[in-house]
Amino acid sequence: MSDVRDVIIIGSGPAGLTAAIYTARASLKPLVLEGEPSSTSDQPGGQLMLTTEVENFPGFPEGIMGPELMMNFKAQAERFGAEFQTVKASRVDFSERPFKVWVGDPDAPEPTHVAKTVIVSTGAQSLMLGLDKETELIGHGVSTCATCDGFFFRDQEIAVIGGGDSAIEEATFLTKFASKVKIIHRRDELRASQIMQDRAFANPKIEFVWNTEVKEIKGTDKLEGIVVENTQTGERSDLDVTGMFVAIGHRPNTDMFKGHLAMKDNGYLITQAPSTRTSIEGVFACGDVQDDYYRQAITAAGSGCAAAIDAERWLEENDDAH
């Protein structure tokens, strides 16, 4: 077990890396447990590592590739003294201070690291269909974020998968760009709120494909269409769409914190707005792990800044040795 750290940051998306920049500049020498490349839920750099061009992050008028943006974040944090370990936290104990964090075997008798404060930035993951080529074509016709990628589909026919509020919201937004948006839903009625349904039904650019599931994604380097199947008849057909937005929900990466930190019913961590404080004094949360509404890189980065400042001030007020 190493010495007691001032701050440990768990996760390394825009929120975690921004927190690392700010805490490093505050001379807190943060340790960032950035995740593992093989992990689907907590990979280094977060969800932007799976995207291609990012055009809505301020400061890049010509856009920037998602992985490059995250590498710039990390390099900036390292410049100010942040330490990175490419490992995934496996267990935490917030019952007493200093807080304990395990890496590797969660049943090991002693923790791997201990810290006076912890910033949780493990993010969330979009639920996917589980089809071949789905992950490979993210950023090449397949997307999970209309706000991020809708602009690239101007005057094209695209599909949105899902029937809840997220799907209807995404589809409605995408009508600003696409010539036609086909909402594919496996049932014959939506789960979305009535006001969202009314807007969608009244939108001439939206077409509903009921009782239908996506069975195959076509294309090698980019999406060239999808194969769908009617859930009642079993009949399959091709849809010639150039974009597919998967909107069947998100799942926060909070399993490790169950029983430790207060959560909403949907699993997102509860923070004491306008701060990033969690239900445990000295533990803070930022980014998509506590944001089930905006889910943008820029809002995640902003909350990472807030978490770093909250942690620094908490240490000043509660740690005489700091």
Short mmCIF file of C-alpha atoms in Angstrom, two decimals:
data_model
loop_
_atom_site.label_atom_id
_atom_site.label_comp_id
_atom_site.label_asym_id
_atom_site.label_seq_id
_atom_site.Cartn_x
_atom_site.Cartn_y
_atom_site.Cartn_z
CA MET A 1 0.00 0.00 0.00
CA SER A 2 1.35 3.42 -0.96
CA ASP A 3 1.41 6.60 1.11
CA VAL A 4 -1.76 8.59 1.70
CA ARG A 5 -2.55 10.71 -1.34
CA ASP A 6 -4.29 14.06 -1.29
CA VAL A 7 -6.59 13.01 -4.12
CA ILE A 8 -7.29 9.95 -6.25
CA ILE A 9 -9.29 10.35 -9.45
CA ILE A 10 -11.10 7.25 -10.68
CA GLY A 11 -11.75 7.51 -14.42
CA SER A 12 -10.21 9.55 -17.21
CA GLY A 13 -12.78 10.97 -19.58
CA PRO A 14 -13.20 14.74 -20.04
CA ALA A 15 -14.34 15.08 -16.41
CA GLY A 16 -11.55 13.05 -14.82
CA LEU A 17 -8.82 14.60 -16.95
CA THR A 18 -10.03 18.14 -16.28
CA ALA A 19 -10.09 17.33 -12.56
CA ALA A 20 -6.53 16.05 -12.96
CA ILE A 21 -5.40 19.30 -14.61
CA TYR A 22 -6.91 21.46 -11.87
CA THR A 23 -5.78 19.37 -8.91
CA ALA A 24 -2.29 19.05 -10.38
CA ARG A 25 -2.02 22.82 -10.81
CA ALA A 26 -3.13 23.13 -7.18
CA SER A 27 -0.08 21.01 -6.21
CA LEU A 28 -2.23 18.13 -4.99
CA LYS A 29 -0.27 15.58 -7.07
CA PRO A 30 -3.35 13.61 -8.13
CA LEU A 31 -3.20 9.91 -8.93
CA VAL A 32 -5.45 9.05 -11.86
CA LEU A 33 -6.63 5.46 -12.21
CA GLU A 34 -7.53 5.85 -15.86
CA GLY A 35 -9.06 2.44 -16.59
CA GLU A 36 -7.99 -0.37 -18.88
CA PRO A 37 -8.03 -0.43 -22.70
CA SER A 38 -9.80 -3.79 -22.73
CA SER A 39 -12.63 -2.52 -20.54
CA THR A 40 -15.90 -1.57 -22.22
CA SER A 41 -17.14 0.36 -19.20
CA ASP A 42 -14.11 2.27 -17.98
CA GLN A 43 -11.56 2.74 -20.74
CA PRO A 44 -8.84 5.41 -20.67
CA GLY A 45 -10.14 8.61 -22.19
CA GLY A 46 -13.80 7.71 -21.88
CA GLN A 47 -16.38 7.60 -24.67
CA LEU A 48 -14.57 10.18 -26.82
CA MET A 49 -11.95 7.52 -27.54
CA LEU A 50 -14.65 5.79 -29.61
CA THR A 51 -15.58 8.84 -31.65
CA THR A 52 -14.04 10.35 -34.76
CA GLU A 53 -14.33 14.10 -35.38
CA VAL A 54 -15.55 16.34 -32.57
CA GLU A 55 -16.86 19.68 -33.84
CA ASN A 56 -18.68 21.06 -30.82
CA PHE A 57 -15.83 21.32 -28.30
CA PRO A 58 -14.87 25.01 -27.93
CA GLY A 59 -11.48 26.07 -29.20
CA PHE A 60 -11.28 23.86 -32.28
CA PRO A 61 -12.96 25.71 -35.18
CA GLU A 62 -11.99 23.00 -37.66
CA GLY A 63 -12.88 20.16 -35.28
CA ILE A 64 -10.60 17.62 -33.64
CA MET A 65 -10.55 13.84 -33.45
CA GLY A 66 -11.92 12.49 -30.18
CA PRO A 67 -8.84 10.43 -29.24
CA GLU A 68 -6.54 13.36 -30.04
CA LEU A 69 -8.60 15.65 -27.81
CA MET A 70 -8.33 13.22 -24.92
CA MET A 71 -4.59 12.76 -25.43
CA ASN A 72 -4.23 16.55 -25.26
CA PHE A 73 -6.18 16.58 -21.98
CA LYS A 74 -3.90 13.90 -20.55
CA ALA A 75 -0.69 15.57 -21.72
CA GLN A 76 -1.78 18.82 -20.10
CA ALA A 77 -2.48 17.06 -16.80
CA GLU A 78 0.88 15.27 -16.93
CA ARG A 79 2.64 18.55 -17.59
CA PHE A 80 1.46 19.81 -14.20
CA GLY A 81 2.42 16.64 -12.34
CA ALA A 82 -0.61 14.33 -12.46
CA GLU A 83 0.34 10.66 -12.17
CA PHE A 84 -1.47 8.11 -14.34
CA GLN A 85 -1.88 4.38 -13.90
CA THR A 86 -3.54 2.39 -16.68
CA VAL A 87 -5.50 0.21 -14.30
CA LYS A 88 -9.11 -0.19 -13.29
CA ALA A 89 -10.25 0.30 -9.72
CA SER A 90 -11.97 -2.84 -8.47
CA ARG A 91 -13.23 -1.89 -5.01
CA VAL A 92 -13.56 1.11 -2.70
CA ASP A 93 -14.11 1.60 1.01
CA PHE A 94 -15.42 5.03 1.98
CA SER A 95 -16.47 4.05 5.52
CA GLU A 96 -13.58 5.93 7.11
CA ARG A 97 -10.77 8.28 6.20
CA PRO A 98 -8.38 7.94 4.57
CA PHE A 99 -10.42 6.34 1.84
CA LYS A 100 -9.30 2.99 0.44
CA VAL A 101 -9.14 2.00 -3.23
CA TRP A 102 -8.27 -1.45 -4.58
CA VAL A 103 -6.81 -2.26 -7.99
CA GLY A 104 -6.79 -5.85 -9.21
CA ASP A 105 -8.01 -8.41 -6.68
CA PRO A 106 -10.97 -6.81 -4.86
CA ASP A 107 -10.65 -9.39 -2.07
CA ALA A 108 -7.08 -8.49 -1.21
CA PRO A 109 -6.76 -7.76 2.52
CA GLU A 110 -5.02 -4.42 2.01
CA PRO A 111 -6.01 -1.64 -0.41
CA THR A 112 -3.73 -0.63 -3.26
CA HIS A 113 -4.06 3.08 -2.58
CA VAL A 114 -5.39 5.36 0.15
CA ALA A 115 -6.38 9.00 -0.18
CA LYS A 116 -7.78 11.95 1.75
CA THR A 117 -10.23 12.72 -1.05
CA VAL A 118 -11.58 10.79 -4.05
CA ILE A 119 -13.05 12.17 -7.27
CA VAL A 120 -15.30 9.68 -9.06
CA SER A 121 -15.43 10.20 -12.83
CA THR A 122 -16.13 6.72 -14.17
CA GLY A 123 -18.68 7.99 -16.68
CA ALA A 124 -21.52 6.09 -18.30
CA GLN A 125 -21.89 3.87 -21.30
CA SER A 126 -24.51 3.87 -24.01
CA LEU A 127 -26.49 0.67 -24.18
CA MET A 128 -25.88 -1.00 -27.52
CA LEU A 129 -27.70 -3.56 -29.66
CA GLY A 130 -24.86 -6.09 -29.53
CA LEU A 131 -24.61 -6.54 -33.29
CA ASP A 132 -21.54 -7.28 -35.37
CA LYS A 133 -19.81 -4.14 -36.71
CA GLU A 134 -21.75 -1.92 -34.28
CA THR A 135 -18.75 -0.80 -32.25
CA GLU A 136 -16.41 -0.73 -35.24
CA LEU A 137 -18.67 1.69 -37.13
CA ILE A 138 -19.19 4.17 -34.30
CA GLY A 139 -18.20 7.47 -35.81
CA HIS A 140 -18.65 6.03 -39.30
CA GLY A 141 -22.43 6.11 -39.56
CA VAL A 142 -23.29 4.59 -36.18
CA SER A 143 -23.73 6.98 -33.27
CA THR A 144 -25.17 7.22 -29.77
CA CYS A 145 -25.34 11.02 -29.61
CA ALA A 146 -27.51 13.15 -31.89
CA THR A 147 -26.21 16.41 -30.42
CA CYS A 148 -22.65 15.31 -31.17
CA ASP A 149 -23.10 13.90 -34.65
CA GLY A 150 -26.37 15.11 -36.15
CA PHE A 151 -24.67 17.81 -38.20
CA PHE A 152 -22.84 15.17 -40.26
CA PHE A 153 -26.12 13.75 -41.62
CA ARG A 154 -27.54 16.77 -43.37
CA ASP A 155 -30.10 15.83 -46.07
CA GLN A 156 -29.66 12.11 -45.42
CA GLU A 157 -32.08 9.35 -44.39
CA ILE A 158 -31.21 7.97 -40.97
CA ALA A 159 -32.65 5.60 -38.37
CA VAL A 160 -33.10 6.01 -34.64
CA ILE A 161 -33.43 2.86 -32.57
CA GLY A 162 -35.63 2.99 -29.47
CA GLY A 163 -39.01 4.05 -28.16
CA GLY A 164 -38.39 6.01 -24.98
CA ASP A 165 -37.90 9.70 -24.30
CA SER A 166 -34.24 9.54 -25.35
CA ALA A 167 -35.07 8.07 -28.75
CA ILE A 168 -37.84 10.55 -29.46
CA GLU A 169 -35.72 13.47 -28.32
CA GLU A 170 -32.83 12.32 -30.52
CA ALA A 171 -35.10 11.79 -33.52
CA THR A 172 -36.75 15.20 -33.13
CA PHE A 173 -33.36 16.89 -32.91
CA LEU A 174 -32.09 15.03 -35.97
CA THR A 175 -34.94 16.35 -38.13
CA LYS A 176 -33.05 19.67 -38.14
CA PHE A 177 -30.50 18.01 -40.41
CA ALA A 178 -31.80 14.79 -41.95
CA SER A 179 -34.28 14.57 -44.81
CA LYS A 180 -36.03 11.62 -43.12
CA VAL A 181 -35.73 10.03 -39.67
CA LYS A 182 -37.08 6.52 -39.24
CA ILE A 183 -37.78 5.53 -35.64
CA ILE A 184 -37.42 1.75 -35.31
CA HIS A 185 -39.19 0.30 -32.30
CA ARG A 186 -39.67 -3.34 -31.39
CA ARG A 187 -43.19 -2.72 -30.06
CA ASP A 188 -46.32 -1.10 -31.51
CA GLU A 189 -46.41 1.78 -29.06
CA LEU A 190 -43.87 4.14 -27.55
CA ARG A 191 -42.67 4.33 -23.97
CA ALA A 192 -41.93 8.04 -24.28
CA SER A 193 -43.91 10.69 -22.42
CA GLN A 194 -47.07 11.86 -24.16
CA ILE A 195 -45.78 15.34 -24.97
CA MET A 196 -42.72 13.83 -26.66
CA GLN A 197 -44.92 11.44 -28.64
CA ASP A 198 -47.22 14.25 -29.78
CA ARG A 199 -44.26 16.22 -31.12
CA ALA A 200 -42.89 13.23 -32.98
CA PHE A 201 -46.22 12.23 -34.53
CA ALA A 202 -46.72 15.80 -35.72
CA ASN A 203 -43.28 16.02 -37.34
CA PRO A 204 -43.51 15.31 -41.10
CA LYS A 205 -39.85 14.24 -41.24
CA ILE A 206 -40.36 11.38 -38.76
CA GLU A 207 -41.55 7.96 -39.90
CA PHE A 208 -42.29 5.11 -37.50
CA VAL A 209 -41.30 1.51 -38.19
CA TRP A 210 -43.26 -0.52 -35.62
CA ASN A 211 -42.71 -4.06 -34.31
CA THR A 212 -39.25 -4.10 -35.79
CA GLU A 213 -35.74 -4.95 -34.64
CA VAL A 214 -32.36 -4.34 -36.26
CA LYS A 215 -30.70 -7.65 -37.08
CA GLU A 216 -27.71 -6.71 -39.18
CA ILE A 217 -25.50 -3.72 -39.91
CA LYS A 218 -24.19 -3.45 -43.47
CA GLY A 219 -20.93 -1.82 -44.45
CA THR A 220 -17.21 -2.23 -43.89
CA ASP A 221 -15.65 1.21 -43.54
CA LYS A 222 -18.92 3.09 -43.11
CA LEU A 223 -22.59 2.30 -42.58
CA GLU A 224 -24.27 1.34 -45.86
CA GLY A 225 -27.63 0.19 -44.53
CA ILE A 226 -29.31 -2.08 -42.01
CA VAL A 227 -31.34 -5.27 -42.08
CA VAL A 228 -34.50 -5.24 -39.96
CA GLU A 229 -36.93 -7.95 -38.94
CA ASN A 230 -40.63 -7.69 -38.14
CA THR A 231 -41.14 -9.12 -34.64
CA GLN A 232 -44.58 -10.50 -35.54
CA THR A 233 -44.07 -11.98 -39.00
CA GLY A 234 -40.31 -12.63 -38.95
CA GLU A 235 -40.02 -11.00 -42.37
CA ARG A 236 -36.68 -9.30 -43.03
CA SER A 237 -36.03 -6.27 -45.19
CA ASP A 238 -33.29 -3.76 -46.00
CA LEU A 239 -33.36 -0.13 -44.97
CA ASP A 240 -31.09 2.11 -47.01
CA VAL A 241 -30.02 4.54 -44.30
CA THR A 242 -26.65 6.25 -44.00
CA GLY A 243 -26.88 6.83 -40.26
CA MET A 244 -28.07 4.80 -37.28
CA PHE A 245 -28.48 6.35 -33.85
CA VAL A 246 -28.82 3.87 -31.00
CA ALA A 247 -31.00 5.44 -28.29
CA ILE A 248 -32.02 2.61 -25.99
CA GLY A 249 -30.60 4.19 -22.86
CA HIS A 250 -27.42 4.76 -20.88
CA ARG A 251 -25.92 2.95 -17.93
CA PRO A 252 -23.70 4.74 -15.43
CA ASN A 253 -20.54 2.94 -14.34
CA THR A 254 -21.49 2.92 -10.68
CA ASP A 255 -21.63 -0.77 -9.71
CA MET A 256 -18.51 -0.42 -7.58
CA PHE A 257 -20.09 2.38 -5.54
CA LYS A 258 -23.35 0.64 -4.62
CA GLY A 259 -23.71 0.62 -0.86
CA HIS A 260 -21.14 3.39 -0.57
CA LEU A 261 -22.61 6.45 -2.30
CA ALA A 262 -26.20 7.64 -2.66
CA MET A 263 -27.67 7.03 -6.12
CA LYS A 264 -30.79 7.84 -8.07
CA ASP A 265 -33.12 5.03 -9.03
CA ASN A 266 -31.41 4.87 -12.43
CA GLY A 267 -27.99 4.32 -10.85
CA TYR A 268 -26.49 7.77 -11.37
CA LEU A 269 -24.65 9.24 -8.39
CA ILE A 270 -26.37 12.00 -6.44
CA THR A 271 -24.39 15.19 -5.97
CA GLN A 272 -25.31 18.15 -3.79
CA ALA A 273 -25.88 20.84 -6.40
CA PRO A 274 -24.39 23.24 -7.17
CA SER A 275 -21.36 21.38 -5.78
CA THR A 276 -19.99 17.99 -6.77
CA ARG A 277 -20.15 16.63 -3.21
CA THR A 278 -21.58 13.14 -2.83
CA SER A 279 -23.22 11.59 0.22
CA ILE A 280 -19.76 10.97 1.71
CA GLU A 281 -17.73 13.94 2.93
CA GLY A 282 -14.52 14.13 0.93
CA VAL A 283 -15.81 12.11 -2.04
CA PHE A 284 -16.82 14.03 -5.15
CA ALA A 285 -18.38 12.98 -8.46
CA CYS A 286 -18.26 14.62 -11.86
CA GLY A 287 -19.12 13.96 -15.49
CA ASP A 288 -21.57 11.45 -16.87
CA VAL A 289 -21.44 9.28 -13.75
CA GLN A 290 -23.72 11.89 -12.12
CA ASP A 291 -25.20 13.61 -15.19
CA ASP A 292 -28.14 11.84 -16.81
CA TYR A 293 -29.35 14.95 -18.64
CA TYR A 294 -26.68 16.83 -20.61
CA ARG A 295 -24.10 14.07 -21.26
CA GLN A 296 -21.71 16.27 -23.25
CA ALA A 297 -17.92 16.42 -23.19
CA ILE A 298 -17.94 20.14 -22.40
CA THR A 299 -20.35 19.80 -19.46
CA ALA A 300 -18.33 16.84 -18.17
CA ALA A 301 -15.15 18.92 -18.34
CA GLY A 302 -16.85 21.75 -16.49
CA SER A 303 -17.97 19.46 -13.70
CA GLY A 304 -14.44 18.03 -13.51
CA CYS A 305 -13.15 21.53 -12.87
CA ALA A 306 -15.79 21.98 -10.17
CA ALA A 307 -14.89 18.67 -8.50
CA ALA A 308 -11.22 19.63 -8.38
CA ILE A 309 -12.00 22.98 -6.78
CA ASP A 310 -14.41 21.31 -4.33
CA ALA A 311 -11.75 18.77 -3.35
CA GLU A 312 -9.08 21.45 -2.93
CA ARG A 313 -11.30 23.58 -0.71
CA TRP A 314 -12.43 20.57 1.28
CA LEU A 315 -8.79 19.70 1.98
CA GLU A 316 -8.08 23.26 3.05
CA GLU A 317 -10.98 23.17 5.50
CA ASN A 318 -10.59 19.65 6.84
CA ASP A 319 -6.95 18.64 6.56
CA ASP A 320 -4.61 20.46 8.90
CA ALA A 321 -1.62 18.70 7.40
CA HIS A 322 -2.42 19.85 3.86
#
